[in-house]
Tab-separated table of C-alpha atoms in Angstrom:
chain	number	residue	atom	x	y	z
A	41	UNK	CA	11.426	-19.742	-8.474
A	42	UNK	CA	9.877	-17.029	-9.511
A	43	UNK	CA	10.627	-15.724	-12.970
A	44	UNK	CA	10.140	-13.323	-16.061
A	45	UNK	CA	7.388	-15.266	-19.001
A	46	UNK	CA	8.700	-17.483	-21.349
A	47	UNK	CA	12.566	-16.407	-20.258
A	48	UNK	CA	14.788	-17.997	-17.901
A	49	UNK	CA	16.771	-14.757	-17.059
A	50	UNK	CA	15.220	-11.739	-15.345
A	51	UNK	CA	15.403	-8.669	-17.525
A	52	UNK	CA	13.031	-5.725	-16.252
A	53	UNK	CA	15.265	-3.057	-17.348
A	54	UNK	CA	14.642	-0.684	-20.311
A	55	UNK	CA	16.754	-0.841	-23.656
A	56	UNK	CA	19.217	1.821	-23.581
A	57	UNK	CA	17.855	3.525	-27.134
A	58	UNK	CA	14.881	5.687	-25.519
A	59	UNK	CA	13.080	5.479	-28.947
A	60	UNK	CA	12.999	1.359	-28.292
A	61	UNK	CA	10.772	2.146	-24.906
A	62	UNK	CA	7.437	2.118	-26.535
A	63	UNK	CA	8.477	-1.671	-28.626
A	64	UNK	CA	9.518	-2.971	-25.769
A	65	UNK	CA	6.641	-5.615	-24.309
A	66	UNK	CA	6.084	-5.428	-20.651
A	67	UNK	CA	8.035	-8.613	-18.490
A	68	UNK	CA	5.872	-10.343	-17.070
A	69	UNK	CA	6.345	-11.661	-13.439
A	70	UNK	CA	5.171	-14.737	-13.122
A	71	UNK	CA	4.728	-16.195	-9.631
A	72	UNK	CA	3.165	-19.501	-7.875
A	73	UNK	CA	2.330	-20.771	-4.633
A	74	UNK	CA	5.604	-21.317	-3.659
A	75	UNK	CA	7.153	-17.757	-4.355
A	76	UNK	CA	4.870	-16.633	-1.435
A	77	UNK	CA	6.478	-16.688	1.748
A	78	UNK	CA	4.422	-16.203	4.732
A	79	UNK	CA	6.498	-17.290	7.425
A	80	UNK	CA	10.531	-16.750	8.674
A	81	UNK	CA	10.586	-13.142	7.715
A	82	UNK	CA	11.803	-11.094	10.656
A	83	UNK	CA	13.214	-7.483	11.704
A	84	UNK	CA	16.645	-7.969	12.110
A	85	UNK	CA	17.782	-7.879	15.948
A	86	UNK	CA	21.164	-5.254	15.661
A	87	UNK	CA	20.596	-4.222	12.519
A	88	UNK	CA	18.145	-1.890	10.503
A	89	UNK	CA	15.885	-3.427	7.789
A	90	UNK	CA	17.819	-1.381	4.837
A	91	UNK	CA	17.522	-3.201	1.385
A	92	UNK	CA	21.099	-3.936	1.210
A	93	UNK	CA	21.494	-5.969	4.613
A	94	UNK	CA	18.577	-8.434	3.989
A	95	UNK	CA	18.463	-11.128	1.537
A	96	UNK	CA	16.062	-10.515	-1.887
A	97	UNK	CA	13.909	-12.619	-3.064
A	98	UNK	CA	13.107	-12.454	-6.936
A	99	UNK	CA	10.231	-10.117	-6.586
A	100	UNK	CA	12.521	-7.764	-4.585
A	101	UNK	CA	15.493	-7.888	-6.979
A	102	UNK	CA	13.281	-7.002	-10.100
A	103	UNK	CA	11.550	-4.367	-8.428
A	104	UNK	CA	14.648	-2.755	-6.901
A	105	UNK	CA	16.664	-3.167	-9.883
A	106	UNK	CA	13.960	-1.844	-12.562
A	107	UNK	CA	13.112	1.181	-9.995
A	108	UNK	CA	17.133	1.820	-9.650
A	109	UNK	CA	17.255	2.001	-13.233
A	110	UNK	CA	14.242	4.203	-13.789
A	111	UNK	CA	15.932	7.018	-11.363
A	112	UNK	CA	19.363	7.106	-13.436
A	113	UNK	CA	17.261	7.537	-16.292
A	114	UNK	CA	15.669	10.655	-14.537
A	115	UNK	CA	11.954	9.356	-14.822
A	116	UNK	CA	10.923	10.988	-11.605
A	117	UNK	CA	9.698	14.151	-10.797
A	118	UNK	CA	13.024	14.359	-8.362
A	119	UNK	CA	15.947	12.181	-7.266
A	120	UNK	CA	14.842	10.698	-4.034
A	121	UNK	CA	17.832	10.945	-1.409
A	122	UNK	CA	18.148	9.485	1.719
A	123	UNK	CA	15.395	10.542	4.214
A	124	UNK	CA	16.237	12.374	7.250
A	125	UNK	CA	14.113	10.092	9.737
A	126	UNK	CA	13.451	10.544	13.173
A	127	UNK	CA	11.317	7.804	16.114
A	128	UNK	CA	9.185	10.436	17.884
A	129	UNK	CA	9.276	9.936	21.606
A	130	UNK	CA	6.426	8.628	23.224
A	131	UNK	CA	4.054	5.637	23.520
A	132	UNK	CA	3.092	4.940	19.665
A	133	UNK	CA	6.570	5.036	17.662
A	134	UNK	CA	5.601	6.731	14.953
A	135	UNK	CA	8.540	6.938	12.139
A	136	UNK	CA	8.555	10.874	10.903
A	137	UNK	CA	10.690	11.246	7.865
A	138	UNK	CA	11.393	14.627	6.225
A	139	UNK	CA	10.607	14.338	2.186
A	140	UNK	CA	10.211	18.646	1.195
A	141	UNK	CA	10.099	17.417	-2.780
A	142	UNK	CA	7.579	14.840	-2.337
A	143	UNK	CA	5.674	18.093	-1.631
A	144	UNK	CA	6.481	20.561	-3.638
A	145	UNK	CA	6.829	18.454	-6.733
A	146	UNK	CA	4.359	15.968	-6.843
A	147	UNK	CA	1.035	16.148	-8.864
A	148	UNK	CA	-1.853	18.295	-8.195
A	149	UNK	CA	-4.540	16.420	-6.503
A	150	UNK	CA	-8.006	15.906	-8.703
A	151	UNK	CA	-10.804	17.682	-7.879
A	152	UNK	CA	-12.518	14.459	-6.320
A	153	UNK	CA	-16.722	15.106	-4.543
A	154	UNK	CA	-17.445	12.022	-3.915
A	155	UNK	CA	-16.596	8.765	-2.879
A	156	UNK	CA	-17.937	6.807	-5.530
A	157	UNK	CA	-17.258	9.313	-8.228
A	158	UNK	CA	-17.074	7.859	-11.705
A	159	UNK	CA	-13.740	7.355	-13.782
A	160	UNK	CA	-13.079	10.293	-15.650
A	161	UNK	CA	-10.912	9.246	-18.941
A	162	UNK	CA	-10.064	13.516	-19.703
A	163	UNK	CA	-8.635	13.393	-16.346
A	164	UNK	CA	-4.870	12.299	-15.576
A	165	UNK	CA	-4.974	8.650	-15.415
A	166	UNK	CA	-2.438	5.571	-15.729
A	167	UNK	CA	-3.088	5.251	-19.722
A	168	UNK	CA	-0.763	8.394	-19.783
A	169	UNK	CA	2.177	7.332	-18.180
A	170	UNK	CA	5.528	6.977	-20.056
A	171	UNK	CA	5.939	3.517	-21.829
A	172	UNK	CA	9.180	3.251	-19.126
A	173	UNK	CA	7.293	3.842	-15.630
A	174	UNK	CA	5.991	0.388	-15.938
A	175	UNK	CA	8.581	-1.955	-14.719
A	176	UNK	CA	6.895	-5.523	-15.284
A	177	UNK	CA	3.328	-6.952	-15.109
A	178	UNK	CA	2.468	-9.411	-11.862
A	179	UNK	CA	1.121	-12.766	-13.445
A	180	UNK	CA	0.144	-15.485	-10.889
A	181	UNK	CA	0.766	-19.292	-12.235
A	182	UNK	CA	-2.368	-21.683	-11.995
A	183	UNK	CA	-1.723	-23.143	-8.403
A	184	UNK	CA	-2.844	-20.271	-6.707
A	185	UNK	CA	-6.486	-20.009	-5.706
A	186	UNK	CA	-8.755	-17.884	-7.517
A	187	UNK	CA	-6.488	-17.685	-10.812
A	188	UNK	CA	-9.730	-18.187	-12.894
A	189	UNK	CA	-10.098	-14.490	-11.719
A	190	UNK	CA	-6.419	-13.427	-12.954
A	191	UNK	CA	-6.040	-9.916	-13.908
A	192	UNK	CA	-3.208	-7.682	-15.400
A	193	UNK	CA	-1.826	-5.930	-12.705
A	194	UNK	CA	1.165	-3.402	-13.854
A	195	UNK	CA	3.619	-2.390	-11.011
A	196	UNK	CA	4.312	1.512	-12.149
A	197	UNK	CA	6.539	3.682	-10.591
A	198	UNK	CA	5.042	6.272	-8.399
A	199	UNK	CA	7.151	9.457	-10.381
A	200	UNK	CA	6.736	11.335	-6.903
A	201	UNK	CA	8.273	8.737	-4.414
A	202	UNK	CA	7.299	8.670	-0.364
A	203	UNK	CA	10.594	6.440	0.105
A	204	UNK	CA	12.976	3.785	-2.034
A	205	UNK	CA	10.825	1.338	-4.188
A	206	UNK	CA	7.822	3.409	-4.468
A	207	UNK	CA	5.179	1.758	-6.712
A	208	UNK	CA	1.603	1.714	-7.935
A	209	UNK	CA	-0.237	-1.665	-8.225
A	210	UNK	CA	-2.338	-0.643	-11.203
A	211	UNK	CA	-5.195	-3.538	-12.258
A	212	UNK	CA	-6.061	-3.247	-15.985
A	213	UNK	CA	-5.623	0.085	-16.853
A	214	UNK	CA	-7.343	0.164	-19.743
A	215	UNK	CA	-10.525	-1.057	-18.292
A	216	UNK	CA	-10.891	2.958	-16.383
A	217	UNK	CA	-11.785	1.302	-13.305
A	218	UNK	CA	-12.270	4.204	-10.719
A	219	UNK	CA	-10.714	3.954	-6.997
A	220	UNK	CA	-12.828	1.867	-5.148
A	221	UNK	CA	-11.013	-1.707	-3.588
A	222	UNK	CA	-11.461	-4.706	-5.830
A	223	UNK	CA	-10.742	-8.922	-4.846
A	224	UNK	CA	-8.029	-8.349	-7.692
A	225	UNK	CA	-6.714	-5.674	-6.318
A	226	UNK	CA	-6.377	-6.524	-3.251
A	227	UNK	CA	-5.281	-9.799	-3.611
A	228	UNK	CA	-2.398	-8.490	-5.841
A	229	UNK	CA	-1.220	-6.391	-2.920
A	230	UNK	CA	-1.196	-8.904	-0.327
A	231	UNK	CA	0.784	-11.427	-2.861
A	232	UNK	CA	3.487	-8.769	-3.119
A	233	UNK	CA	3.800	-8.460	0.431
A	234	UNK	CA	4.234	-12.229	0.477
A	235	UNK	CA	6.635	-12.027	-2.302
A	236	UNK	CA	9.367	-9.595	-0.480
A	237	UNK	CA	11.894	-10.733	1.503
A	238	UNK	CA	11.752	-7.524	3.268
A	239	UNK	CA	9.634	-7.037	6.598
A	240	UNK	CA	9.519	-3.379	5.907
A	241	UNK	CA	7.557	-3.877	2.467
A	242	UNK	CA	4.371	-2.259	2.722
A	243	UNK	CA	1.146	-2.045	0.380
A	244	UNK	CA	-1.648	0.449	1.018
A	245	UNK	CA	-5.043	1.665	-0.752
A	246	UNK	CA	-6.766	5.315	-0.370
A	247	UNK	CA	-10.557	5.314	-1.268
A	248	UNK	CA	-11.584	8.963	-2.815
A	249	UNK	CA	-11.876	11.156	0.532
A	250	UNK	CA	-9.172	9.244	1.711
A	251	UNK	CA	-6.855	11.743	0.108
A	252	UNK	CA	-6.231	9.683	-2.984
A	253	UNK	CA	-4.830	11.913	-5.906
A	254	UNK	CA	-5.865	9.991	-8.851
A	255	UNK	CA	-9.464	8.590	-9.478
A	256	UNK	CA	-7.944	5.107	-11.509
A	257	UNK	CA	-7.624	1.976	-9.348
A	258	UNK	CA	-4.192	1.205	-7.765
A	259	UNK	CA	-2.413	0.835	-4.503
A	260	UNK	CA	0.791	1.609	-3.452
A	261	UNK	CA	3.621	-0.412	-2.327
A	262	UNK	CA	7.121	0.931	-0.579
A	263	UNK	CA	10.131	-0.328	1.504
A	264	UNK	CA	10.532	1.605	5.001
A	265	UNK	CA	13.328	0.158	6.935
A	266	UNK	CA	11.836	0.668	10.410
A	267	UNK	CA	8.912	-1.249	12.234
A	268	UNK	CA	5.119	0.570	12.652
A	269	UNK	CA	3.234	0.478	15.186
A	270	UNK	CA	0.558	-1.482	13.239
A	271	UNK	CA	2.601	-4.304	13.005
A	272	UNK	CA	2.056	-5.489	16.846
A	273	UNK	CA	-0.253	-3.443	18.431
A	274	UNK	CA	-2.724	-5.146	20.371
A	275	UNK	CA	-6.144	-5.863	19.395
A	276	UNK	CA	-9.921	-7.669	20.800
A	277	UNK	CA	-12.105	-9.657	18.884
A	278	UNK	CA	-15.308	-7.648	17.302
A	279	UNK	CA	-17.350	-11.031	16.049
A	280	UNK	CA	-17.588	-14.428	17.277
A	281	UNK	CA	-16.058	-15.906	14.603
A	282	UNK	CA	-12.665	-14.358	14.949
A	283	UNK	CA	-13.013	-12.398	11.930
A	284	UNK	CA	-12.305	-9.147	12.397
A	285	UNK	CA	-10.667	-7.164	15.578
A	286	UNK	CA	-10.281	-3.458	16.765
A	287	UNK	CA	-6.956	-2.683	16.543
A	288	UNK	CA	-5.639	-0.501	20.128
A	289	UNK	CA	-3.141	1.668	21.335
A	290	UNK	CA	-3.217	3.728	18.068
A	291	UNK	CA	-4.088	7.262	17.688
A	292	UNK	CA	-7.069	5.795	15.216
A	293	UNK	CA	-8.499	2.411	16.046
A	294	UNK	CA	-8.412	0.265	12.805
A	295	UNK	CA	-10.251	-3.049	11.843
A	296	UNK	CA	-7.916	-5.400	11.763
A	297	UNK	CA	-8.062	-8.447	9.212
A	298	UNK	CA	-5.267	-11.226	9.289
A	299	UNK	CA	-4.525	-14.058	7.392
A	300	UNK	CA	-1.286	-16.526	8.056
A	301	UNK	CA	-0.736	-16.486	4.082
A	302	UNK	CA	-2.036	-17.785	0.993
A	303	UNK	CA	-4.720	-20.339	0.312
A	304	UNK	CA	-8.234	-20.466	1.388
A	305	UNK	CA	-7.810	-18.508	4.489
A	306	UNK	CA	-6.508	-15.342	2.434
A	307	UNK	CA	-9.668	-15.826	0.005
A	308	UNK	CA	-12.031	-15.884	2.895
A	309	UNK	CA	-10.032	-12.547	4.044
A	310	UNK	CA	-10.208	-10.800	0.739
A	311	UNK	CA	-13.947	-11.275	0.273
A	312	UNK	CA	-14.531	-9.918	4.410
A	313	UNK	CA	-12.450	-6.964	3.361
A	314	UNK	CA	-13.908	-6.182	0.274
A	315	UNK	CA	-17.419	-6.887	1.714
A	316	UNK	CA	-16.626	-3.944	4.255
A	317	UNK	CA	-15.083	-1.536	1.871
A	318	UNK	CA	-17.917	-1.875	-0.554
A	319	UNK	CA	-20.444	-1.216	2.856
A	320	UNK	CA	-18.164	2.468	3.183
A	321	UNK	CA	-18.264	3.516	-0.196
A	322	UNK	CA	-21.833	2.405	-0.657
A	323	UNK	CA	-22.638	5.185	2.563
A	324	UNK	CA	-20.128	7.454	1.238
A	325	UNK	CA	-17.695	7.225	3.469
A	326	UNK	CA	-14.106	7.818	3.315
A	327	UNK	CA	-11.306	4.704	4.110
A	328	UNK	CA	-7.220	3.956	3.970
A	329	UNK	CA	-6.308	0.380	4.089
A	330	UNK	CA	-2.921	-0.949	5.136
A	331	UNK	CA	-1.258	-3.944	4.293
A	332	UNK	CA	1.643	-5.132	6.477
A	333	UNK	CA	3.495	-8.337	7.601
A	334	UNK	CA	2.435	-8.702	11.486
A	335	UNK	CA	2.147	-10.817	14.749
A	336	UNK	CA	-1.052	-12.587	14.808
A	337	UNK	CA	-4.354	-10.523	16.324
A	338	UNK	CA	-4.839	-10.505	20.044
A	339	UNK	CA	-2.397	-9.815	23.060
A	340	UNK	CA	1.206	-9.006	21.689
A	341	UNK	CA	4.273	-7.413	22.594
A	342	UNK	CA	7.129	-5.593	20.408
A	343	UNK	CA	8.889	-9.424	20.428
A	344	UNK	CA	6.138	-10.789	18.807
A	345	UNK	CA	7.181	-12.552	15.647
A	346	UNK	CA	5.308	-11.646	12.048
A	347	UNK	CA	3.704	-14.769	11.487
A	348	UNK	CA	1.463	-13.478	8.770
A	349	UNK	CA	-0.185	-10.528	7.244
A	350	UNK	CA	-2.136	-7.884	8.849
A	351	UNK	CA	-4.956	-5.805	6.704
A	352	UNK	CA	-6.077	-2.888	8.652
A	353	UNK	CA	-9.183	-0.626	7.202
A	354	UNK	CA	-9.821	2.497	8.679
A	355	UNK	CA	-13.121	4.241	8.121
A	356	UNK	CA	-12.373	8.100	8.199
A	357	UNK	CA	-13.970	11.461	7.673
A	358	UNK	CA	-13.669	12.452	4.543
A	359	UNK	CA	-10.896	14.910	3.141
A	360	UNK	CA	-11.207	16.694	-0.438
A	361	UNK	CA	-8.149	18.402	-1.394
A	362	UNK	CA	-4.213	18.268	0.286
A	363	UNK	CA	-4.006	20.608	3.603
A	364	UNK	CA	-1.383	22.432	2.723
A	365	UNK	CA	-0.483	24.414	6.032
A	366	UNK	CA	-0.416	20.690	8.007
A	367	UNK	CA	2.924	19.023	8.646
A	368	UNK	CA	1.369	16.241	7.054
A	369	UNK	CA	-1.660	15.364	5.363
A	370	UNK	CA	-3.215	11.874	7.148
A	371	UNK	CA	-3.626	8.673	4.280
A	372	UNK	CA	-2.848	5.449	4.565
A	373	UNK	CA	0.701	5.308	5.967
A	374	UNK	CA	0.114	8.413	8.668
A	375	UNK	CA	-2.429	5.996	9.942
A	376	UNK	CA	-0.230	2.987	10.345
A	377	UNK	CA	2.593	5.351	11.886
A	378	UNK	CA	4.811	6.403	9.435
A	379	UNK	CA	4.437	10.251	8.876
A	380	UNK	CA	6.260	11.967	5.845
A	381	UNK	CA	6.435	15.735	6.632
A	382	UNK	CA	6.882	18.446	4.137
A	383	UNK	CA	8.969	21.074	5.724
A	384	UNK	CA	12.300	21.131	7.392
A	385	UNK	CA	10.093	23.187	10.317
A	386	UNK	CA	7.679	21.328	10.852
A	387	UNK	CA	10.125	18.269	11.258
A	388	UNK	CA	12.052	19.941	13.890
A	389	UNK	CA	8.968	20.722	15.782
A	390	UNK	CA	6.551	17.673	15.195
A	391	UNK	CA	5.852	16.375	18.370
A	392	UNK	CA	3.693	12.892	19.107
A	393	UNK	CA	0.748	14.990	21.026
A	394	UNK	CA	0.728	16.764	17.387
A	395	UNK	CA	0.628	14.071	15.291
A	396	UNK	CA	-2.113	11.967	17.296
A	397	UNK	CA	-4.087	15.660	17.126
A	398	UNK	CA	-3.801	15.762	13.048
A	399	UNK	CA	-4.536	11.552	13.232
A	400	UNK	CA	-7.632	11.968	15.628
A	401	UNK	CA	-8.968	15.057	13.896
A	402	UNK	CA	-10.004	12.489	10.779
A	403	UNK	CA	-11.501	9.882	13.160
A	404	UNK	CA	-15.446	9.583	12.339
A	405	UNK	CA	-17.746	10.881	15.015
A	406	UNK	CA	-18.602	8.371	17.837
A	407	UNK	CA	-21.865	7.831	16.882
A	408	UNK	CA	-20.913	7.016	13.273
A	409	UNK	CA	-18.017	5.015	14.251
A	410	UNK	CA	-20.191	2.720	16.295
A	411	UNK	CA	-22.464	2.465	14.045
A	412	UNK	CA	-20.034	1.547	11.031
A	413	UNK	CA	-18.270	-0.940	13.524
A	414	UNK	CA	-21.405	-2.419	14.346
A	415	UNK	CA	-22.640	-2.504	10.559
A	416	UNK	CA	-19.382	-4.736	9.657
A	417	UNK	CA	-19.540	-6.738	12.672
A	418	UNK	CA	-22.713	-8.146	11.152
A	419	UNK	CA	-21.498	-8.623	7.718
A	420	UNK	CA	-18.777	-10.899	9.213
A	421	UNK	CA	-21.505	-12.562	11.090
A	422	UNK	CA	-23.851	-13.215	8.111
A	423	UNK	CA	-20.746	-14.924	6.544
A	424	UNK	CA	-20.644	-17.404	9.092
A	425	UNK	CA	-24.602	-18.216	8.575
């Protein structure tokens, strides 16, 4: 069982003296092979996926009940309520959800140029945070493959939350490492989906252009309590090994990775997906990543069970700056079908034919998107050679 270093209770809350924060060492998390549970976890049938109807497993507990804590303490830019949420009608399903703070209060974009621009340590970064928006550090035991390679990976709150159990996945702070997709990184994401209980746990990664805010490597991680699109839409097979497949029936056609859960398959998937986001940001061009539990790749149907995890990297044109006068500005969880909108208005009116408009309008020209599909095709094939 999973549990906090050299302790056999879980603690991840804060001492109530607020001058005590900054003594206080950061829990650790520590985790094996068997903590990560790739198979069993299921939507319930007459019931929605809220946190309190499913069982937790440790990783859920300590992240819910740190996060709890750090709202009562008023660490957040605002108290996140429940979200009015609405299934848009029509063929996708995409899950609209009406959060007007998340856009009014959050941070200010940086001014980001390029997609490989360098760290910048005068700019806002995760060495500023408050000592008590880190809840606890994710440390992997030795049975897990590729543990020679740990890393300090600090789950942070995310101070302006998209829904409950917001949090950033923050590698080694200290090292300024500047937002472009690591093995580390995103092996650490795909544990913690692993890790939760919850079907509706989700971890995603914005490359610069990709509308990330802040130019310091991290992905995020949230409960939604409703299914995506992403999780079951169909897909065909790009490369003869299997590899990698072009996710369908989405407004934006995604590669799709997949992996039945840890151990030398989910190596083998982080070094393909890293492979192909280091071929983007080499050229300059813009990506969201998704990380989901799913039904395997192939023919499937909204009964298909989530038998593993599904990595989907979109290449996408790439966006400077927030859009202010959109409903919504398209990262990586408008692409996999959940759409937080910023104004009571634009709630009310968003239609599906709107949203696939604002989703298609970042879509890569066809040329270019033929071209980058064929250009990771054959890395996938060279890794079969």
């Amino acid at each position: 069982m999973a549990l906090p270093h050299d302790s056999n209770e879980t603690s991840y809350l804060l001492p109530p003296n607020h001058e005590d924060w900054d003594r206080q060492a950061i829990p650790d998390f520590v985790y094996g092979q068997k903590d990560l549970m790739a198979e069993g976890i299921q939507w319930p049938r007459n019931a929605p996926g809220i946190l309190e109807a499913l069982p937790q497993s440790p990783f859920d507990a300590a992240l819910c009940s740190a996060w709890k804590q750090r709202v009562e303490l008023g660490l957040f830019r605002y108290r996140l309520r429940e979200l009015q949420t609405q299934i848009l009608p029509g063929a996708v399903g995409f899950v609209a959800q009406l959060n007007v703070e998340r856009g009014v209060q959050r941070r200010r974009p940086q001014t980001i140029k390029s997609v490989r621009q360098a760290f910048d340590p005068e700019q806002f970064n995760f060495n500023k945070i408050q000592p008590g928006e880190v809840l606890f550090r994710l440390h992997r035991e030795p049975d897990l493959p590729g543990t020679l390679l740990q890393e300090d990976i600090l789950v942070v709150i995310n101070v302006s939350p998209l829904e409950w159990g917001h949090v950033l996945l923050v590698p080694e702070p200290a090292r300024g490492l500047p937002q472009r997709l690591l093995p580390g990184a995103l092996r650490a994401g795909i544990e913690a989906v692993l890790l939760s209980l919850h079907p509706g746990f989700r971890v995603g990664f914005n490359s610069l252009g990709g509308l990330a805010s802040v130019n310091h490597l991290h992905l995020h991680g949230y409960y939604l309590a409703h299914r995506l699109p992403v999780e079951q839409a169909p897909s065909e097979p790009l490369d003869p090994g299997g590899h990698l497949h072009l996710l369908q029936g989405l407004p934006a056609p995604g590669f799709l990775f997949y992996t039945r859960g840890p151990g030398l398959d989910l190596e083998s998937l982080i070094c393909r997906v890293c492979r192909a986001t280091d071929y983007l940001a080499d050229r300059e061009i813009a990506h969201n990543l998704f990380v989901t539990r799913g039904a395997p790749p192939g023919k499937t149907s909204l009964s298909s069970a989530l038998t593993g995890v599904r990595v989907i990297l979109w290449a996408r044109k790439s966006c400077f700056g927030i859009k202010d006068g959109e409903a919504f500005n398209v990262a990586l969880c408008e692409l996999a079908g959940h759409l937080p909108v910023k104004t009571s208005q634009d709630f009310s009116n968003l239609t599906e034919a709107a949203a696939v408009a604002l989703i298609q309008d970042c879509r890569l020209p066809p040329s270019q998107a033929e071209e980058v599909q064929a250009a990771l095709v054959a890395l996938m094939s060279q890794e079969e050679q």
